[in-house]
Amino acid sequence: MFTGLSAFPLTPLHHDAFDESTYARLISRLVEAKVDSITALGSTGSYMYLDRAERGRVARSAVQHAENIPVLVGIGALRTSAVQALAHDAQEAGASGLLLAPVTYQGLSDDEVFTLFQDVDAQVSVPLVVYDNPGTTHVRFSEELYARITTLEHVASIKIPGVPTDPKEASARVRSIREHIRTGVTVGVSGDATAANGLIAGCDAWYSVIGGTLPQLALRISRAALGGDSASALSESARLEPLWSLFAAHGSYRVTAAIAEYLSLVAADCLPRPVLSLNAEQRALVAKVVDQLQLTD
Amino acid sequence: MFTGLSAFPLTPLHHDAFDESTYARLISRLVEAKVDSITALGSTGSYMYLDRAERGRVARSAVQHAENIPVLVGIGALRTSAVQALAHDAQEAGASGLLLAPVTYQGLSDDEVFTLFQDVDAQVSVPLVVYDNPGTTHVRFSEELYARITTLEHVASIKIPGVPTDPKEASARVRSIREHIRTGVTVGVSGDATAANGLIAGCDAWYSVIGGTLPQLALRISRAALGGDSASALSESARLEPLWSLFAAHGSYRVTAAIAEYLSLVAADCLPRPVLSLNAEQRALVAKVVDQLQLTD
């Protein structure tokens, strides 16, 4: 389950409320494309901006519309007891796995991060994905911390940040991680711009932002890379350089929302305030890239 | 109201629930010491770890026990609509002012930070304090952003991070901020270790972590500094250097909780998991400093 393409859909809001019918259509696109798994309520799915009741509704909706595709659900929150409550809700909703980032307000020591995972691991019955996302959590995982956390019973995968673009460095990075973690725990790359490199370097999975909105596009890369056709994967990723440049400039979160809006997959202003949609000029640039690259899936 | 010493009490938890009777005693200590204001649910008060219902209870308890001392209430949250709901609750509870930090998960642009304050300003009826706390929010305020935000009607004060220790640099910093912000908006220093410097450099207020637990100690510094006796303020602050060193090493949040625990003001493990209390060795160091400096208030 923790291999291949895991697609991270947006959680569209409309007038500050969860837009369930739009969300159902986003999930159905992923089902039609046959992604390997769906991760509801990742960073792209705005999990940290939604309250417990909303997150329950999103999780149930994702599972309901995902048909036979496994659904992972993000359960990150600032307080351990809140994470445990969200884990409970996600499991009740039918999640096949749980994604947990050590979100911070006060910075956390390695011992505190480990204890968080330990406290959650002790209460769940489905597999856990460790979400290493320093850009949002400000936690810097060491390989030693990966090692400690992957001793926990339910930890099944690690979502790592983007890998180096140099293939040798990328392979060395993935190899070093594998040497530290329990055998059987998969390594999934995030950072869409380096996903092809990551998969070619030996990652098992791609935890993908763009795959949640343009799944066919992401599947072309993941299937080529995991099927041994590195050249095609790299060539497709290289073709998307203007998209990766937009991600670098404005963040994958806002750019993906702008793409979804331009393709009429979501209504305008689908992100939770205070996060604002890209402005008109930025949206025009996104539209131009969508057209140029024919990003219509 | 936004001058002098604003004391930030801990919000003690016991078995993961708000320990209201202990909190009431912490507030009563601040009342007896005659602090100039109390800020409930600041960072020291664990606001980001508590849910809406808990935060309502804490705000009501603070106001109830504060007698005639004005109570400010922290209303920061990741989503604008959540902040607005918390502002509503705090005002219903009787808050005299509101403290708002632009908390982030996705990073925010200056426009997004401004829009957050604008959206909240439009809905409140009591004054707002802008909470500039880069260590926890990862937002870097520019003086231009201070300027924009202080054009808003309800903004009455800015809580700035610690000032430079060099007196000339500190004065230049405070002067520069004043040149940018609307007249009448006060400037309050945080970062307890440089509070004496900040007040001497022209800050109107000290938004104080240690003042929430050891108010007499903090008042000796703030009254001396604001009363023109700079030498006494600096000498008392210098005497506390071992305390500031502990803050620097372990964070003021955990160290203040350890002090409160050592003085039997709170029960053990009063912080919200995954935040852990200092370990036994660290707590022994805290106890030593408390005894050496006679930090019994």
Coordinates of C-alpha atoms in Angstrom, one line a residue:
Chain A
M1 CA 0.0 0.0 0.0
F2 CA 2.9 2.4 0.7
T3 CA 4.4 2.1 -2.8
G4 CA 3.7 3.8 -6.1
L5 CA 1.8 7.1 -6.4
S6 CA -0.1 8.4 -3.4
A7 CA -2.2 11.3 -4.6
F8 CA -2.8 14.2 -2.2
P9 CA -6.0 16.0 -3.1
L10 CA -6.9 19.5 -2.1
T11 CA -9.7 19.9 0.4
P12 CA -11.7 22.7 -1.3
L13 CA -13.5 25.1 0.9
H14 CA -16.4 27.3 -0.3
H15 CA -17.3 30.3 1.9
D16 CA -15.1 28.8 4.6
A17 CA -17.0 25.5 4.7
F18 CA -15.9 22.1 3.3
D19 CA -17.2 21.7 -0.2
E20 CA -18.0 18.1 -0.2
S21 CA -19.5 17.6 -3.7
T22 CA -16.4 19.2 -5.2
Y23 CA -14.2 17.1 -3.1
A24 CA -16.0 13.9 -4.2
R25 CA -15.3 14.8 -7.8
L26 CA -11.6 15.3 -7.0
I27 CA -11.5 11.9 -5.4
S28 CA -13.4 10.3 -8.3
R29 CA -10.7 11.7 -10.7
L30 CA -8.1 9.9 -8.7
V31 CA -10.1 6.7 -8.8
E32 CA -10.6 6.9 -12.6
A33 CA -6.8 7.5 -13.0
K34 CA -6.1 4.4 -10.8
V35 CA -3.6 6.0 -8.4
D36 CA -2.0 3.6 -6.0
S37 CA -3.3 5.3 -2.9
I38 CA -5.1 8.6 -1.9
T39 CA -3.8 10.6 1.0
A40 CA -6.7 12.8 2.3
L41 CA -5.8 15.7 4.6
G42 CA -2.2 16.1 3.7
S43 CA -0.7 19.5 3.6
T44 CA -2.2 20.0 0.2
G45 CA -5.5 19.0 1.8
S46 CA -5.3 21.8 4.4
Y47 CA -5.5 19.4 7.3
M48 CA -4.1 21.8 9.9
Y49 CA -6.7 24.4 9.1
L50 CA -9.7 22.2 9.6
D51 CA -11.3 21.3 12.9
R52 CA -12.0 17.8 14.2
A53 CA -15.6 17.6 12.8
E54 CA -14.5 18.9 9.4
R55 CA -11.6 16.4 9.3
G56 CA -14.0 13.6 10.1
R57 CA -16.3 14.6 7.3
V58 CA -13.3 14.8 4.8
A59 CA -12.0 11.4 5.9
R60 CA -15.4 9.8 5.5
S61 CA -16.0 11.4 2.1
A62 CA -12.6 10.3 0.8
V63 CA -13.2 6.7 1.9
Q64 CA -16.7 6.7 0.5
H65 CA -15.6 7.9 -2.9
A66 CA -12.3 6.1 -3.2
E67 CA -13.9 2.7 -4.1
N68 CA -11.2 0.1 -3.7
I69 CA -8.2 2.5 -3.5
P70 CA -6.6 2.7 -0.1
V71 CA -7.1 6.0 1.7
L72 CA -4.5 7.4 4.0
V73 CA -5.6 10.2 6.3
G74 CA -3.5 13.0 7.8
I75 CA -3.8 13.1 11.6
G76 CA -1.3 15.8 12.5
A77 CA -2.1 18.3 15.3
L78 CA -0.2 20.2 17.9
R79 CA -1.3 18.2 20.9
T80 CA -0.8 14.4 21.3
S81 CA -4.3 13.8 22.6
A82 CA -5.8 15.7 19.6
V83 CA -3.7 13.5 17.3
Q84 CA -5.0 10.4 19.1
A85 CA -8.6 11.6 18.7
L86 CA -8.0 12.3 15.0
A87 CA -6.5 8.8 14.6
H88 CA -9.6 7.3 16.2
D89 CA -11.9 9.3 13.8
A90 CA -9.8 8.4 10.7
Q91 CA -9.9 4.7 11.6
E92 CA -13.6 4.9 12.2
A93 CA -14.0 6.5 8.8
G94 CA -12.2 3.5 7.2
A95 CA -8.7 4.8 6.7
S96 CA -6.2 2.2 5.6
G97 CA -3.3 4.2 7.0
L98 CA -2.5 7.4 8.9
L99 CA -0.1 10.1 8.0
L100 CA 1.5 11.9 10.9
A101 CA 3.7 15.0 10.9
P102 CA 5.1 16.3 14.1
V103 CA 3.5 19.8 13.9
T104 CA 5.0 22.4 16.2
Y105 CA 4.3 25.7 17.8
Q106 CA 6.9 25.4 20.5
G107 CA 9.9 23.6 18.9
L108 CA 10.2 19.9 19.8
S109 CA 13.3 17.9 20.7
D110 CA 14.0 14.6 19.1
D111 CA 12.8 12.9 22.3
E112 CA 9.5 14.8 22.1
V113 CA 9.0 13.9 18.5
F114 CA 9.7 10.3 19.2
T115 CA 7.3 10.3 22.2
L116 CA 4.6 11.7 20.0
F117 CA 4.9 8.9 17.5
Q118 CA 5.2 6.3 20.4
D119 CA 2.0 7.7 22.1
V120 CA 0.1 7.5 18.8
D121 CA 1.6 4.1 17.7
A122 CA 0.3 2.6 21.0
Q123 CA -3.3 3.5 20.2
V124 CA -3.7 2.8 16.5
S125 CA -4.5 -0.4 14.6
V126 CA -3.6 0.6 11.0
P127 CA -0.2 1.5 9.6
L128 CA 1.4 4.9 10.2
V129 CA 3.4 7.0 7.7
V130 CA 6.0 9.4 9.2
Y131 CA 5.6 12.8 7.6
D132 CA 8.9 14.6 7.4
N133 CA 7.9 18.1 6.2
P134 CA 10.4 20.6 7.6
G135 CA 9.0 23.4 5.6
T136 CA 5.8 23.4 7.5
T137 CA 6.7 21.6 10.8
H138 CA 10.2 23.2 11.3
V139 CA 11.3 19.8 12.6
R140 CA 14.6 18.5 11.2
F141 CA 14.6 14.7 11.2
S142 CA 18.0 13.1 11.5
E143 CA 18.5 9.5 10.2
E144 CA 18.9 8.5 13.9
L145 CA 15.4 9.8 14.6
Y146 CA 14.1 7.9 11.5
A147 CA 15.7 4.9 13.0
R148 CA 14.1 5.3 16.4
I149 CA 10.7 6.0 15.1
T150 CA 10.7 3.1 12.6
T151 CA 11.2 0.7 15.5
L152 CA 7.6 1.4 16.4
E153 CA 5.1 -1.4 15.5
H154 CA 2.8 0.5 13.1
V155 CA 5.2 2.7 11.3
A156 CA 5.2 1.5 7.7
S157 CA 6.6 4.3 5.6
I158 CA 8.5 7.6 5.7
K159 CA 7.5 10.5 3.6
I160 CA 10.8 12.3 3.0
P161 CA 11.4 15.8 1.5
G162 CA 12.8 16.1 -2.0
V163 CA 16.1 14.4 -2.8
P164 CA 19.2 16.0 -4.4
T165 CA 18.9 16.4 -8.1
D166 CA 22.3 14.7 -8.7
P167 CA 21.5 11.0 -9.2
K168 CA 24.5 9.8 -7.2
E169 CA 23.7 12.0 -4.3
A170 CA 20.0 11.0 -4.5
S171 CA 20.9 7.3 -4.4
A172 CA 23.3 7.8 -1.6
R173 CA 20.6 9.7 0.4
V174 CA 18.0 7.0 -0.1
R175 CA 20.5 4.2 0.6
S176 CA 21.6 5.9 3.8
I177 CA 18.0 6.2 5.0
R178 CA 17.4 2.6 4.3
E179 CA 20.4 1.6 6.3
H180 CA 18.9 3.4 9.3
I181 CA 15.3 2.2 9.2
R182 CA 13.6 -1.1 9.9
T183 CA 13.4 -3.4 6.9
G184 CA 10.0 -3.3 5.3
V185 CA 9.4 0.3 6.0
T186 CA 9.0 2.0 2.6
V187 CA 10.5 5.4 1.7
G188 CA 8.4 7.8 -0.2
V189 CA 9.6 11.0 -1.8
S190 CA 7.8 14.3 -1.7
G191 CA 8.8 17.5 -3.4
D192 CA 7.2 16.9 -6.8
A193 CA 10.1 18.6 -8.7
T194 CA 12.5 15.8 -7.6
A195 CA 10.1 12.9 -7.5
A196 CA 11.4 11.3 -10.7
N197 CA 14.9 11.5 -9.2
G198 CA 13.7 10.1 -5.9
L199 CA 11.9 7.1 -7.5
I200 CA 14.9 6.4 -9.7
A201 CA 17.2 6.7 -6.7
G202 CA 15.3 3.9 -5.0
C203 CA 12.3 5.4 -3.3
D204 CA 9.2 3.1 -3.2
A205 CA 6.6 5.8 -3.3
W206 CA 5.8 9.3 -4.4
Y207 CA 3.7 11.3 -2.0
S208 CA 2.5 13.7 -4.6
V209 CA 0.9 17.2 -4.4
I210 CA 0.3 17.5 -8.1
G211 CA -0.9 13.9 -8.3
G212 CA -3.9 14.8 -6.2
T213 CA -5.1 17.2 -9.0
L214 CA -3.4 15.9 -12.1
P215 CA -3.1 12.2 -11.4
Q216 CA -2.5 11.0 -15.0
L217 CA 0.5 13.3 -15.3
A218 CA 1.9 12.0 -12.0
L219 CA 1.2 8.4 -13.0
R220 CA 3.2 8.8 -16.2
I221 CA 6.2 9.7 -14.1
S222 CA 5.8 7.2 -11.3
R223 CA 5.0 4.3 -13.6
A224 CA 7.9 5.0 -15.9
A225 CA 10.3 5.5 -13.0
L226 CA 9.2 2.4 -11.0
G227 CA 8.9 0.3 -14.2
G228 CA 12.6 0.9 -15.1
D229 CA 12.1 3.5 -17.8
S230 CA 14.1 6.2 -16.1
A231 CA 14.6 8.1 -19.3
S232 CA 10.9 8.7 -19.8
A233 CA 10.3 9.6 -16.2
L234 CA 13.1 12.2 -16.3
S235 CA 12.1 13.5 -19.6
E236 CA 8.5 14.0 -18.5
S237 CA 9.7 15.7 -15.3
A238 CA 12.0 17.9 -17.2
R239 CA 9.2 18.9 -19.5
L240 CA 7.3 20.1 -16.5
E241 CA 10.1 22.5 -15.4
P242 CA 7.9 25.6 -15.8
L243 CA 5.4 24.0 -13.4
W244 CA 8.2 23.2 -10.9
S245 CA 9.4 26.8 -11.2
L246 CA 5.9 28.0 -10.2
F247 CA 6.0 25.6 -7.2
A248 CA 9.3 27.0 -6.2
A249 CA 8.2 30.6 -6.6
H250 CA 4.7 30.4 -5.0
G251 CA 4.6 27.1 -3.2
S252 CA 3.0 23.9 -4.5
Y253 CA -0.1 24.5 -2.3
R254 CA -1.3 27.8 -3.8
V255 CA -0.2 26.9 -7.3
T256 CA -2.0 23.5 -7.3
A257 CA -5.2 25.3 -6.0
A258 CA -4.8 27.8 -8.9
I259 CA -4.4 25.0 -11.4
A260 CA -7.5 23.3 -10.0
E261 CA -9.4 26.6 -10.2
Y262 CA -8.2 27.2 -13.8
L263 CA -9.4 23.8 -14.8
S264 CA -12.7 24.4 -13.1
L265 CA -12.1 21.5 -10.8
V266 CA -12.8 23.8 -7.8
A267 CA -14.4 27.1 -7.3
A268 CA -12.4 30.3 -6.7
D269 CA -10.9 30.9 -3.2
C270 CA -10.9 27.3 -2.2
L271 CA -8.1 27.7 0.4
P272 CA -8.6 28.5 4.1
R273 CA -8.0 32.2 5.0
P274 CA -5.6 33.7 5.9
V275 CA -4.0 31.7 3.1
L276 CA -5.0 33.7 0.0
S277 CA -5.3 32.5 -3.6
L278 CA -2.6 33.7 -6.0
N279 CA -3.3 37.1 -7.3
A280 CA -4.6 37.8 -10.8
E281 CA -1.1 38.2 -12.3
Q282 CA 0.2 35.1 -10.7
R283 CA -2.9 33.2 -11.8
A284 CA -2.4 34.3 -15.3
L285 CA 1.1 32.9 -15.2
V286 CA -0.3 29.6 -13.9
A287 CA -2.9 29.5 -16.7
K288 CA -0.1 30.1 -19.3
V289 CA 1.9 27.2 -17.9
V290 CA -1.2 24.9 -17.8
D291 CA -1.9 25.7 -21.5
Q292 CA 1.7 25.5 -22.6
L293 CA 2.3 22.1 -21.0
Q294 CA -1.2 20.9 -21.7
L295 CA -1.8 20.1 -18.1
T296 CA -5.3 19.0 -18.6
D297 CA -4.6 15.4 -17.5
Chain B
M1 CA -3.7 49.3 29.6
F2 CA -0.9 48.4 27.2
T3 CA 1.9 49.7 29.4
G4 CA 3.9 48.4 32.3
L5 CA 4.1 44.7 33.1
S6 CA 1.8 42.3 31.4
A7 CA 2.2 38.9 33.1
F8 CA 1.7 35.7 31.0
P9 CA 0.7 32.9 33.3
L10 CA 1.0 29.2 32.5
T11 CA -2.2 27.3 31.7
P12 CA -1.5 24.2 33.8
L13 CA -2.9 20.9 32.6
H14 CA -3.4 17.9 34.8
H15 CA -3.8 14.5 33.0
D16 CA -4.3 16.5 29.8
A17 CA -7.2 18.6 31.2
F18 CA -7.2 22.3 32.2
D19 CA -6.4 22.5 35.9
E20 CA -8.7 25.3 36.8
S21 CA -8.1 25.6 40.5
T22 CA -4.4 25.7 40.1
Y23 CA -4.8 28.3 37.4
A24 CA -7.0 30.4 39.7
R25 CA -4.2 30.4 42.2
L26 CA -1.7 31.5 39.6
I27 CA -4.0 34.4 38.6
S28 CA -4.5 35.4 42.3
R29 CA -0.7 35.7 42.7
L30 CA -0.6 38.2 39.9
V31 CA -3.5 40.1 41.4
E32 CA -1.7 40.2 44.8
A33 CA 1.5 41.4 43.1
K34 CA -0.5 44.1 41.3
V35 CA 0.8 43.5 37.8
D36 CA -0.4 46.1 35.3
S37 CA -2.2 43.5 33.1
I38 CA -2.6 39.7 32.7
T39 CA -2.3 38.1 29.4
A40 CA -4.1 34.7 29.5
L41 CA -3.4 32.2 26.7
G42 CA -0.1 33.6 25.5
S43 CA 2.6 31.2 24.3
T44 CA 3.4 30.6 27.9
G45 CA -0.2 29.8 28.4
S46 CA -0.1 27.1 25.8
Y47 CA -2.9 28.7 23.7
M48 CA -2.1 26.8 20.5
Y49 CA -2.5 23.5 22.3
L50 CA -6.0 24.1 23.6
D51 CA -9.3 23.7 21.8
R52 CA -12.0 26.3 21.6
A53 CA -13.9 25.1 24.6
E54 CA -10.8 24.9 26.8
R55 CA -9.7 28.4 25.7
G56 CA -13.1 29.7 26.6
R57 CA -12.9 28.2 30.1
V58 CA -9.4 29.6 30.6
A59 CA -10.4 33.1 29.4
R60 CA -13.4 33.1 31.8
S61 CA -11.4 31.8 34.7
A62 CA -8.7 34.5 34.1
V63 CA -11.3 37.3 34.0
Q64 CA -13.1 35.9 37.0
H65 CA -10.0 35.8 39.2
A66 CA -8.3 39.0 37.9
E67 CA -10.4 41.3 40.0
N68 CA -9.8 44.8 38.6
I69 CA -6.7 44.0 36.6
P70 CA -7.3 44.0 32.8
V71 CA -7.0 40.7 31.1
L72 CA -5.8 40.3 27.6
V73 CA -6.5 37.0 25.9
G74 CA -4.5 35.3 23.1
I75 CA -6.7 34.4 20.1
G76 CA -4.2 33.1 17.6
A77 CA -5.1 30.1 15.4
L78 CA -4.3 28.9 12.0
R79 CA -7.5 29.8 10.3
T80 CA -9.0 33.3 10.2
S81 CA -12.5 32.1 11.0
A82 CA -11.2 30.2 14.0
V83 CA -9.4 33.4 15.2
Q84 CA -12.7 35.3 14.8
A85 CA -14.6 32.7 16.8
L86 CA -11.9 32.9 19.6
A87 CA -12.1 36.7 19.6
H88 CA -15.8 36.4 20.1
D89 CA -15.4 34.0 23.0
A90 CA -12.7 36.1 24.6
Q91 CA -14.8 39.2 24.4
E92 CA -17.8 37.3 25.8
A93 CA -15.6 36.2 28.7
G94 CA -14.8 39.8 29.5
A95 CA -11.3 40.3 27.9
S96 CA -10.1 43.9 27.9
G97 CA -7.9 43.2 24.9
L98 CA -6.9 40.5 22.5
L99 CA -3.4 39.2 21.6
L100 CA -3.0 37.9 18.0
A101 CA 0.0 36.1 16.6
P102 CA -0.1 35.2 12.9
V103 CA 0.4 31.5 13.5
T104 CA 1.5 29.5 10.4
Y105 CA 1.5 26.1 9.0
Q106 CA 1.9 27.1 5.3
G107 CA 4.1 30.2 5.4
L108 CA 2.2 33.5 5.0
S109 CA 3.1 36.5 2.9
D110 CA 2.9 40.0 4.3
D111 CA -0.3 40.5 2.4
E112 CA -1.8 37.4 4.1
V113 CA -0.6 38.5 7.5
F114 CA -2.1 41.9 7.0
T115 CA -5.4 40.5 5.7
L116 CA -5.6 38.3 8.8
F117 CA -5.3 41.3 11.1
Q118 CA -7.7 43.3 8.9
D119 CA -10.3 40.5 9.0
V120 CA -10.1 40.2 12.8
D121 CA -10.0 44.0 13.3
A122 CA -13.2 44.3 11.4
Q123 CA -15.1 42.1 13.9
V124 CA -13.7 43.0 17.3
S125 CA -14.7 45.7 19.7
V126 CA -11.8 45.7 22.1
P127 CA -8.1 46.6 21.4
L128 CA -5.8 44.2 19.7
V129 CA -2.1 43.5 20.4
V130 CA 0.0 42.4 17.5
Y131 CA 2.1 39.4 18.6
D132 CA 5.4 39.3 16.8
N133 CA 6.9 36.0 17.9
P134 CA 9.1 34.7 15.0
G135 CA 10.3 31.8 17.1
T136 CA 6.9 30.1 17.1
T137 CA 5.1 31.6 14.1
H138 CA 8.1 31.8 11.7
V139 CA 6.7 35.1 10.4
R140 CA 9.3 37.8 10.1
F141 CA 7.6 41.2 10.6
S142 CA 9.2 44.1 8.8
E143 CA 8.7 47.7 10.1
E144 CA 6.6 48.3 6.9
L145 CA 4.3 45.5 8.0
Y146 CA 4.0 47.0 11.5
A147 CA 3.1 50.2 9.8
R148 CA 0.4 48.7 7.7
I149 CA -1.1 46.7 10.6
T150 CA -1.1 49.7 13.0
T151 CA -3.3 51.6 10.6
L152 CA -6.1 49.2 11.7
E153 CA -8.6 50.7 14.1
H154 CA -8.3 48.3 17.1
V155 CA -4.6 47.8 17.0
A156 CA -3.3 49.3 20.3
S157 CA 0.1 47.7 20.9
I158 CA 2.9 45.6 19.4
K159 CA 4.6 42.8 21.3
I160 CA 8.1 42.8 19.8
P161 CA 10.8 40.2 20.2
G162 CA 13.8 40.9 22.4
V163 CA 15.9 44.0 21.6
P164 CA 19.6 44.2 21.1
T165 CA 21.6 44.2 24.3
D166 CA 23.6 47.3 23.2
P167 CA 21.7 50.3 24.6
K168 CA 22.3 52.5 21.6
E169 CA 21.1 49.7 19.2
A170 CA 18.1 49.0 21.4
S171 CA 17.1 52.7 21.4
A172 CA 17.6 52.9 17.7
R173 CA 15.4 49.8 17.2
V174 CA 12.6 51.1 19.4
R175 CA 12.8 54.6 17.8
S176 CA 12.7 53.1 14.3
I177 CA 9.6 51.1 15.2
R178 CA 7.9 54.2 16.6
E179 CA 8.6 56.1 13.4
H180 CA 6.7 53.5 11.5
I181 CA 3.7 52.9 13.6
R182 CA 0.6 55.0 14.3
T183 CA 1.0 57.4 17.2
G184 CA -0.6 56.0 20.4
V185 CA 0.2 52.4 19.6
T186 CA 2.4 51.2 22.4
V187 CA 5.5 49.0 22.0
G188 CA 6.0 46.1 24.4
V189 CA 9.1 44.1 24.6
S190 CA 9.2 40.3 25.1
G191 CA 12.2 38.1 25.5
D192 CA 12.6 38.4 29.3
A193 CA 16.4 38.5 29.2
T194 CA 16.4 41.8 27.4
A195 CA 13.3 43.3 28.9
A196 CA 15.2 45.8 31.1
N197 CA 17.1 47.0 28.0
G198 CA 13.9 47.2 26.1
L199 CA 12.1 49.3 28.7
I200 CA 15.1 51.6 29.1
A201 CA 15.3 51.9 25.4
G202 CA 11.8 53.3 25.3
C203 CA 9.4 50.4 25.3
D204 CA 6.1 51.1 27.1
A205 CA 5.4 47.6 28.2
W206 CA 7.0 44.2 29.0
Y207 CA 5.0 41.2 27.8
S208 CA 6.6 38.9 30.3
V209 CA 6.9 35.1 30.6
I210 CA 8.5 35.1 34.0
G211 CA 6.1 37.8 35.2
G212 CA 3.3 35.3 34.9
T213 CA 4.9 33.0 37.5
L214 CA 7.2 35.3 39.5
P215 CA 5.4 38.7 39.3
Q216 CA 7.2 40.4 42.1
L217 CA 10.5 39.7 40.4
A218 CA 9.3 41.1 37.1
L219 CA 7.7 44.2 38.8
R220 CA 11.0 45.1 40.4
I221 CA 12.5 45.3 36.9
S222 CA 9.6 47.0 35.2
R223 CA 9.0 49.6 37.9
A224 CA 12.6 50.5 38.2
A225 CA 13.1 50.8 34.4
L226 CA 9.8 52.7 33.8
G227 CA 10.4 54.9 36.9
G228 CA 13.7 56.1 35.6
D229 CA 16.0 54.0 37.8
S230 CA 17.8 52.2 34.9
A231 CA 20.7 51.2 37.1
S232 CA 18.5 49.1 39.4
A233 CA 16.6 47.5 36.5
L234 CA 19.8 46.5 34.8
S235 CA 21.4 45.3 38.0
E236 CA 18.4 43.1 38.8
S237 CA 18.3 41.8 35.3
A238 CA 22.1 41.1 35.4
R239 CA 21.6 39.2 38.7
L240 CA 19.2 36.9 37.0
E241 CA 21.7 35.9 34.3
P242 CA 21.6 32.3 35.4
L243 CA 17.9 32.3 34.8
W244 CA 18.2 33.8 31.4
S245 CA 20.9 31.2 30.6
L246 CA 18.4 28.5 31.4
F247 CA 15.8 30.2 29.2
A248 CA 18.3 30.3 26.3
A249 CA 19.3 26.7 26.8
H250 CA 15.8 25.1 27.2
G251 CA 13.3 27.7 26.3
S252 CA 11.4 30.0 28.6
Y253 CA 8.3 27.9 28.3
R254 CA 9.7 24.7 29.8
V255 CA 11.9 26.4 32.3
T256 CA 9.1 28.5 33.7
A257 CA 6.9 25.4 34.0
A258 CA 9.8 23.7 35.9
I259 CA 10.1 26.7 38.2
A260 CA 6.4 26.7 38.9
E261 CA 6.6 23.0 39.6
Y262 CA 9.6 23.4 41.9
L263 CA 7.8 26.1 43.8
S264 CA 4.7 23.8 44.1
L265 CA 2.6 26.3 42.2
V266 CA 1.6 23.6 39.7
A267 CA 1.6 19.9 39.7
A268 CA 4.2 17.9 37.7
D269 CA 3.8 17.5 33.9
C270 CA 1.6 20.6 33.5
L271 CA 2.5 21.1 29.8
P272 CA 0.6 19.7 26.9
R273 CA 2.1 16.6 25.3
P274 CA 4.1 16.2 23.0
V275 CA 5.8 19.0 24.9
L276 CA 7.6 17.3 27.8
S277 CA 8.7 18.7 31.1
L278 CA 12.5 19.1 31.5
N279 CA 14.2 15.9 32.5
A280 CA 15.4 15.2 36.1
E281 CA 18.9 16.6 35.4
Q282 CA 17.6 19.7 33.8
R283 CA 15.0 20.2 36.6
A284 CA 17.8 19.9 39.2
L285 CA 19.7 22.7 37.4
V286 CA 16.5 24.8 37.5
A287 CA 16.1 24.1 41.2
K288 CA 19.6 25.2 41.9
V289 CA 19.1 28.5 40.1
V290 CA 15.8 29.1 41.9
D291 CA 17.6 28.5 45.2
Q292 CA 20.7 30.5 44.3
L293 CA 18.8 33.5 43.1
Q294 CA 16.1 33.1 45.8
L295 CA 13.4 33.1 43.1
T296 CA 10.6 32.6 45.5
D297 CA 8.9 36.0 44.8

